[in-house]
Short mmCIF file of C-alpha atoms in Angstrom, two decimals:
data_model
loop_
_atom_site.label_atom_id
_atom_site.label_comp_id
_atom_site.label_asym_id
_atom_site.label_seq_id
_atom_site.Cartn_x
_atom_site.Cartn_y
_atom_site.Cartn_z
CA MET A 1 -9.88 10.48 1.05
CA GLU A 2 -10.41 13.08 -1.09
CA GLY A 3 -14.52 13.74 -1.90
CA PRO A 4 -15.59 13.40 -6.00
CA LEU A 5 -13.62 10.61 -5.47
CA GLN A 6 -15.45 8.89 -2.11
CA THR A 7 -18.54 9.91 -4.49
CA SER A 8 -17.59 7.38 -7.69
CA ILE A 9 -16.56 4.88 -4.69
CA HIS A 10 -20.67 4.86 -3.67
CA VAL A 11 -21.70 4.61 -6.89
CA CYS A 12 -19.21 1.26 -7.93
CA ARG A 13 -19.92 -0.74 -4.99
CA GLU A 14 -23.21 -1.31 -6.86
CA ASN A 15 -21.15 -3.37 -9.61
CA GLY A 16 -19.92 -5.76 -6.71
CA GLN A 17 -22.01 -8.53 -8.16
CA TRP A 18 -21.99 -7.49 -11.68
CA MET A 19 -21.45 -11.34 -12.97
CA SER A 20 -24.37 -13.06 -11.63
CA ARG A 21 -26.99 -10.01 -12.78
CA LEU A 22 -25.49 -11.05 -16.53
CA PRO A 23 -28.30 -12.21 -18.75
CA GLU A 24 -28.49 -15.65 -19.26
CA LYS A 25 -27.25 -15.61 -22.92
CA LEU A 26 -24.02 -14.80 -21.40
CA TRP A 27 -23.73 -17.98 -19.33
CA ASP A 28 -22.03 -20.33 -21.65
CA ILE A 29 -19.42 -17.46 -22.71
CA PRO A 30 -15.55 -17.99 -22.57
CA LEU A 31 -14.69 -15.30 -19.98
CA TYR A 32 -12.08 -14.63 -22.60
CA ASN A 33 -14.76 -13.02 -24.33
CA LEU A 34 -16.13 -10.98 -22.64
CA ALA A 35 -15.10 -7.84 -21.14
CA LEU A 36 -14.10 -7.78 -17.92
CA PRO A 37 -12.50 -4.71 -15.90
CA GLY A 38 -9.26 -4.74 -13.88
CA SER A 39 -6.95 -2.82 -12.25
CA HIS A 40 -2.81 -2.56 -13.09
CA ASP A 41 -0.48 -2.35 -10.27
CA THR A 42 -3.06 -3.78 -8.04
CA MET A 43 -1.35 -3.28 -4.54
CA THR A 44 0.04 -0.23 -4.67
CA TYR A 45 -2.16 1.23 -2.72
CA CYS A 46 -0.13 0.03 -0.03
CA LEU A 47 2.93 0.63 -0.30
CA ASP A 48 5.65 1.84 1.72
CA LYS A 49 6.90 5.18 3.00
CA ASN A 50 9.79 4.13 4.30
CA SER A 51 10.40 0.75 2.23
CA ALA A 52 13.62 0.53 0.66
CA VAL A 53 13.76 0.97 -3.17
CA SER A 54 13.57 -2.88 -4.95
CA GLY A 55 16.74 -4.64 -6.54
CA ASN A 56 14.98 -4.71 -9.89
CA GLU A 57 15.49 -0.46 -10.35
CA SER A 58 17.94 1.08 -11.87
CA LYS A 59 21.33 1.77 -10.18
CA LEU A 60 21.46 5.14 -10.68
CA VAL A 61 17.75 5.37 -9.18
CA LYS A 62 18.72 3.60 -5.82
CA PHE A 63 22.59 5.51 -5.63
CA LEU A 64 20.48 9.29 -6.00
CA ASN A 65 17.57 7.42 -3.49
CA LYS A 66 20.59 6.42 -1.11
CA CYS A 67 22.15 10.03 -1.44
CA MET A 68 19.18 12.13 -1.59
CA PRO A 69 16.19 10.48 0.07
CA CYS A 70 14.86 13.56 1.08
CA ILE A 71 13.99 14.77 -2.30
CA VAL A 72 13.94 11.28 -3.94
CA HIS A 73 11.45 8.97 -2.36
CA PRO A 74 8.66 11.29 -2.18
CA ILE A 75 8.82 11.90 -6.30
CA ILE A 76 9.12 7.92 -6.03
CA MET A 77 6.07 7.44 -3.89
CA LYS A 78 4.23 10.12 -6.37
CA TRP A 79 5.04 8.38 -9.58
CA SER A 80 4.73 4.28 -8.32
CA THR A 81 0.82 4.51 -6.76
CA THR A 82 -1.19 3.37 -9.03
CA GLN A 83 -4.33 2.46 -7.18
CA VAL A 84 -5.92 4.19 -3.78
CA LEU A 85 -9.15 1.76 -3.28
CA THR A 86 -8.15 -1.08 -1.60
CA VAL A 87 -8.23 -5.24 -3.27
CA THR A 88 -11.88 -5.25 -1.08
CA GLU A 89 -13.05 -2.01 -2.52
CA GLN A 90 -11.43 -2.67 -6.02
CA LEU A 91 -13.37 -5.73 -6.31
CA GLU A 92 -16.50 -3.32 -5.12
CA ALA A 93 -16.07 -2.07 -7.04
CA GLY A 94 -16.73 -4.45 -10.46
CA VAL A 95 -12.76 -5.37 -10.65
CA ARG A 96 -12.17 -8.60 -11.89
CA TYR A 97 -8.85 -8.71 -12.65
CA LEU A 98 -5.54 -8.50 -10.04
CA ASP A 99 -2.36 -6.97 -10.48
CA PHE A 100 0.02 -8.06 -8.22
CA ARG A 101 3.85 -7.97 -7.87
CA ILE A 102 5.30 -10.46 -5.96
CA ALA A 103 8.67 -9.97 -4.64
CA HIS A 104 10.83 -10.88 -2.15
CA LYS A 105 13.21 -7.49 -0.21
CA ALA A 106 16.34 -8.25 -0.87
CA ARG A 107 18.32 -9.31 2.67
CA ASP A 108 15.32 -10.76 4.27
CA PRO A 109 16.36 -13.52 5.39
CA SER A 110 12.02 -14.95 6.37
CA THR A 111 10.09 -16.12 3.43
CA ASN A 112 7.78 -13.73 3.84
CA LEU A 113 6.45 -12.43 0.45
CA TYR A 114 5.24 -8.47 -0.72
CA PHE A 115 3.78 -6.47 -3.86
CA VAL A 116 6.41 -4.65 -5.47
CA HIS A 117 5.72 -1.04 -7.92
CA MET A 118 10.21 1.21 -7.08
CA VAL A 119 9.54 -0.32 -3.66
CA TYR A 120 7.57 -3.25 -1.52
CA THR A 121 4.61 -2.20 0.17
CA THR A 122 3.53 -2.22 3.69
CA VAL A 123 1.05 -6.03 3.52
CA THR A 124 1.94 -9.03 2.49
CA VAL A 125 0.84 -11.25 -0.32
CA GLN A 126 -0.43 -14.12 1.92
CA ASP A 127 -2.29 -11.60 3.94
CA ILE A 128 -4.00 -10.26 0.82
CA LEU A 129 -5.11 -13.98 -0.39
CA TRP A 130 -7.20 -14.48 2.44
CA GLU A 131 -8.38 -10.98 2.06
CA VAL A 132 -10.11 -12.25 -1.29
CA LEU A 133 -11.15 -15.34 -0.27
CA ARG A 134 -13.04 -13.44 2.35
CA TRP A 135 -15.24 -11.93 -0.31
CA LEU A 136 -15.88 -14.47 -2.76
CA GLU A 137 -17.30 -15.55 0.41
CA THR A 138 -19.54 -13.81 0.34
CA HIS A 139 -19.77 -12.75 -3.40
CA PRO A 140 -20.18 -16.55 -4.68
CA GLN A 141 -21.30 -16.03 -8.29
CA GLU A 142 -18.55 -13.73 -9.38
CA VAL A 143 -15.32 -14.50 -10.71
CA VAL A 144 -12.28 -12.80 -10.60
CA ILE A 145 -8.15 -13.37 -12.22
CA LEU A 146 -5.02 -13.65 -10.02
CA ALA A 147 -2.12 -11.82 -12.45
CA CYS A 148 1.26 -13.48 -10.38
CA ARG A 149 3.83 -11.68 -12.15
CA ASN A 150 7.18 -10.29 -11.53
CA PHE A 151 8.34 -12.16 -8.88
CA ASP A 152 11.92 -9.94 -7.93
CA GLY A 153 14.16 -12.36 -5.83
CA LEU A 154 11.50 -15.78 -5.42
CA THR A 155 14.12 -18.40 -5.58
CA LYS A 156 12.68 -22.21 -6.82
CA LYS A 157 11.79 -22.79 -3.09
CA LEU A 158 9.82 -19.24 -2.92
CA HIS A 159 7.99 -20.11 -5.73
CA CYS A 160 6.85 -23.75 -3.97
CA ARG A 161 6.02 -21.94 -0.75
CA LEU A 162 3.44 -19.54 -2.84
CA ILE A 163 2.34 -21.91 -4.76
CA ALA A 164 0.72 -23.62 -1.79
CA CYS A 165 0.12 -20.85 0.36
CA ILE A 166 -2.72 -19.98 -2.97
CA LYS A 167 -3.61 -23.91 -3.32
CA GLU A 168 -4.23 -23.78 0.87
CA ILE A 169 -6.47 -20.58 0.51
CA PHE A 170 -8.58 -20.88 -2.34
CA GLN A 171 -8.61 -25.05 -2.58
CA CYS A 172 -12.14 -26.45 -4.65
CA LYS A 173 -12.18 -21.86 -5.94
CA LEU A 174 -9.29 -22.63 -7.76
CA CYS A 175 -10.28 -23.11 -11.41
CA PRO A 176 -7.52 -25.21 -13.59
CA ARG A 177 -7.12 -24.61 -17.29
CA ASN A 178 -7.93 -27.36 -19.15
CA VAL A 179 -11.75 -26.00 -18.14
CA VAL A 180 -13.09 -23.73 -20.65
CA PRO A 181 -14.58 -21.03 -17.83
CA THR A 182 -18.07 -20.34 -19.04
CA LEU A 183 -20.21 -18.57 -16.18
CA ARG A 184 -21.95 -21.40 -16.04
CA THR A 185 -19.16 -23.64 -15.99
CA MET A 186 -17.06 -22.11 -12.52
CA TRP A 187 -20.70 -21.80 -11.17
CA GLN A 188 -21.56 -25.77 -10.97
CA CYS A 189 -17.53 -26.98 -10.59
CA GLY A 190 -17.88 -23.76 -6.89
CA HIS A 191 -14.89 -22.08 -9.07
CA GLN A 192 -13.89 -18.89 -8.78
CA LEU A 193 -10.97 -17.60 -9.66
CA ILE A 194 -8.58 -17.87 -12.76
CA VAL A 195 -4.65 -17.76 -11.11
CA SER A 196 -2.18 -16.51 -13.66
CA TYR A 197 1.17 -17.29 -13.22
CA GLU A 198 3.83 -15.71 -14.93
CA GLU A 199 6.08 -18.74 -14.75
CA ASP A 200 6.63 -21.26 -17.11
CA VAL A 201 7.77 -24.45 -15.42
CA GLU A 202 5.53 -23.88 -12.70
CA VAL A 203 2.60 -23.59 -14.95
CA GLU A 204 4.08 -27.63 -16.09
CA GLU A 205 3.99 -28.97 -12.89
CA HIS A 206 0.64 -27.45 -11.74
CA CYS A 207 -2.74 -27.89 -13.30
CA GLU A 208 -3.95 -25.01 -11.00
CA LEU A 209 -2.01 -22.33 -12.91
CA TRP A 210 -2.59 -20.77 -15.78
CA PRO A 211 -0.55 -18.50 -18.59
CA ALA A 212 0.97 -16.01 -17.97
CA ILE A 213 -1.95 -13.74 -19.57
CA PRO A 214 -0.43 -11.12 -22.17
CA TYR A 215 -0.50 -7.15 -21.05
CA TRP A 216 -0.71 -4.42 -24.23
CA TRP A 217 1.56 -1.81 -22.01
CA GLY A 218 1.94 1.20 -24.95
CA ASN A 219 5.10 2.93 -21.97
CA LYS A 220 3.66 6.09 -24.20
CA THR A 221 3.31 9.92 -21.73
CA ALA A 222 0.55 10.92 -23.63
CA THR A 223 -3.18 9.27 -24.30
CA ARG A 224 -2.91 9.48 -28.37
CA THR A 225 0.26 7.59 -28.58
CA LEU A 226 -1.45 5.34 -26.47
CA ILE A 227 -4.13 5.19 -28.29
CA GLN A 228 -2.62 4.38 -31.53
CA TYR A 229 -0.90 1.47 -29.90
CA LEU A 230 -3.64 -0.13 -28.74
CA GLU A 231 -5.56 0.34 -32.01
CA ARG A 232 -2.05 -0.65 -33.03
CA MET A 233 -2.37 -3.61 -31.68
CA LYS A 234 -5.54 -4.83 -31.82
CA ARG A 235 -4.79 -5.08 -36.04
CA MET A 236 -2.18 -7.06 -35.29
CA GLY A 237 -4.99 -9.90 -33.58
CA ARG A 238 -5.88 -9.92 -29.93
CA PRO A 239 -4.89 -14.02 -28.56
CA GLU A 240 -6.62 -16.84 -28.52
CA LYS A 241 -7.45 -16.60 -24.89
CA PHE A 242 -6.93 -14.04 -22.18
CA PHE A 243 -5.45 -10.99 -22.98
CA VAL A 244 -5.12 -7.59 -21.46
CA ALA A 245 -5.69 -3.86 -23.35
CA GLY A 246 -3.53 -2.17 -20.52
CA ILE A 247 -4.87 1.95 -20.70
CA ASN A 248 -2.08 3.07 -18.05
CA LEU A 249 -0.63 5.68 -18.76
CA THR A 250 3.87 5.11 -17.93
CA GLU A 251 6.19 8.04 -17.49
CA ASN A 252 9.59 8.03 -18.28
CA LEU A 253 12.05 10.89 -16.58
CA ARG A 254 11.92 13.11 -18.69
CA TYR A 255 8.51 13.53 -18.11
CA ILE A 256 8.88 14.19 -14.14
CA LEU A 257 11.15 16.71 -15.00
CA LEU A 258 8.93 18.56 -17.28
CA HIS A 259 6.54 17.91 -14.49
CA PRO A 260 7.76 18.46 -10.82
CA PHE A 261 4.62 19.36 -9.45
CA GLY A 262 2.86 16.71 -11.07
CA SER A 263 2.38 12.53 -10.15
CA LEU A 264 0.98 9.91 -11.75
CA LYS A 265 -2.59 9.87 -10.54
CA LYS A 266 -2.46 13.34 -12.07
CA MET A 267 -1.59 12.41 -15.24
CA THR A 268 -4.17 9.74 -15.54
CA LEU A 269 -7.41 11.91 -14.08
CA GLN A 270 -6.28 14.53 -17.48
CA SER A 271 -6.21 11.23 -19.44
CA LEU A 272 -9.71 9.67 -18.67
CA PRO A 273 -11.95 11.66 -20.62
CA CYS A 274 -10.37 10.84 -23.96
CA LEU A 275 -9.86 7.17 -22.85
CA LYS A 276 -13.61 7.15 -21.39
CA ILE A 277 -14.91 7.25 -25.60
CA TRP A 278 -12.33 4.45 -26.61
CA ILE A 279 -13.18 2.35 -23.98
CA LYS A 280 -16.99 2.85 -25.31
CA GLN A 281 -16.19 2.51 -28.94
CA GLN A 282 -14.69 -1.67 -28.63
CA TYR A 283 -16.63 -4.91 -28.41
CA PRO A 284 -16.32 -8.03 -26.54
CA GLY A 285 -15.27 -11.63 -28.53
CA PRO A 286 -13.65 -13.60 -30.72
CA LYS A 287 -13.31 -11.63 -33.30
CA LYS A 288 -9.72 -9.43 -34.44
CA GLU A 289 -10.35 -6.67 -33.35
CA CYS A 290 -12.30 -7.53 -30.17
CA ILE A 291 -10.87 -7.08 -26.83
CA ASN A 292 -11.28 -9.12 -23.25
CA ILE A 293 -9.67 -7.25 -20.05
CA VAL A 294 -9.24 -4.07 -20.02
CA ALA A 295 -7.01 -2.78 -17.04
CA GLY A 296 -6.83 0.55 -15.91
CA ASP A 297 -4.92 3.17 -12.72
CA PHE A 298 -7.26 4.99 -9.97
CA ILE A 299 -10.15 2.34 -10.67
CA GLY A 300 -12.18 4.97 -8.14
CA ASN A 301 -12.31 7.76 -10.58
CA ASP A 302 -14.77 7.71 -13.57
CA ASP A 303 -17.31 5.82 -14.78
CA PHE A 304 -13.98 3.07 -16.36
CA VAL A 305 -15.63 -0.09 -14.33
CA LYS A 306 -19.31 0.36 -15.38
CA ASP A 307 -17.93 1.68 -18.83
CA VAL A 308 -16.14 -1.95 -19.42
CA ILE A 309 -18.47 -3.79 -17.40
CA ASP A 310 -20.90 -2.06 -20.14
CA LEU A 311 -20.04 -3.24 -23.01
CA ASN A 312 -21.07 -7.14 -22.69
CA THR A 313 -24.44 -5.59 -24.21
CA LYS A 314 -23.27 -5.19 -27.22
CA ILE A 315 -23.55 -9.24 -27.09
CA ASN A 316 -26.37 -10.44 -28.20
CA PRO A 317 -27.40 -13.18 -30.89
CA PRO A 318 -26.99 -12.68 -34.37
CA LEU A 319 -23.55 -11.60 -32.46
CA HIS A 320 -20.77 -9.28 -34.01
CA CYS A 321 -17.26 -7.58 -33.44
CA GLN A 322 -17.75 -3.82 -34.85
CA SER A 323 -14.06 -1.73 -34.74
CA THR A 324 -13.63 0.86 -36.53
CA GLY A 325 -13.12 -0.60 -40.30
CA ALA A 326 -13.15 -4.14 -39.58
CA GLY A 327 -16.35 -3.93 -40.76
CA THR A 328 -19.11 -6.59 -39.70
CA ASN A 329 -18.39 -9.91 -38.69
CA SER A 330 -19.91 -12.62 -37.63
CA ILE A 331 -19.19 -13.75 -34.28
CA SER A 332 -19.48 -17.68 -32.95
CA PHE A 333 -18.71 -18.18 -29.46
CA SER A 334 -18.15 -21.90 -28.87
CA ALA A 335 -16.04 -23.26 -27.21
#
């Protein structure tokens, strides 16, 4: 592991219990009105270099990978990996939103589920759920949001198995969606986990599941255009409850061809100084231009997690949500 990144990990571990250390005045504010750091495509640190390309990818990508695997597969790995910290290390670093893209491998006779981003992971979903539980048990006042998404290749039967597994592992730690998720309420009830599930039919059948959390995905290769996209979304108005502002850049074929020696990591690291400035300008809260979850790639680099957590210090009575061109508005944090 690279030296600068390792230094960052050591510093970030100070954020392992940041929720429990928030001032009491923030304990009764819904979590969707606080600033929460998240990781985009959380599980790509363990992509399987021998994996087949996922069923969701284009026929062209599959064809090229089949014809020229020695060339195409390393390129796929370079541009699919968005994280280098394990899920436990991310939680220790202060991340509280985990982006789980779940899939069932094509032609796999087993019921094992994996994570996916162009290729599949080496670890199963069940193993990672147990890992999250172990971390929660040693951090009883921290709250984590799991966003279960993608569901490539999942049948109704596999959805049922996954949900049953989630319920069996986390039990009373699961926060039902009819609860207003403030820290005080979560602590009193022993809830530590909010599971967002991107399948409406399953959400309706299980009170432990929350609806899909909107993700502002800019799909941009340049930092400036990504920030312009996020500002445009803010002007349109934030969703009422949880939502994610994704500060992750996204490559396309043209960008990859123009940067033959590049990678998503290089692309991300170059963008961090500008994105850091943007993050520090944000305000959490319920007003139109306020933010909630901010998710990024390679969260072990820079001070991304700390910068997002520090936004909560802006919440002070009288509470204000200030934004460029928005003026100053008083905020009421009623549940």
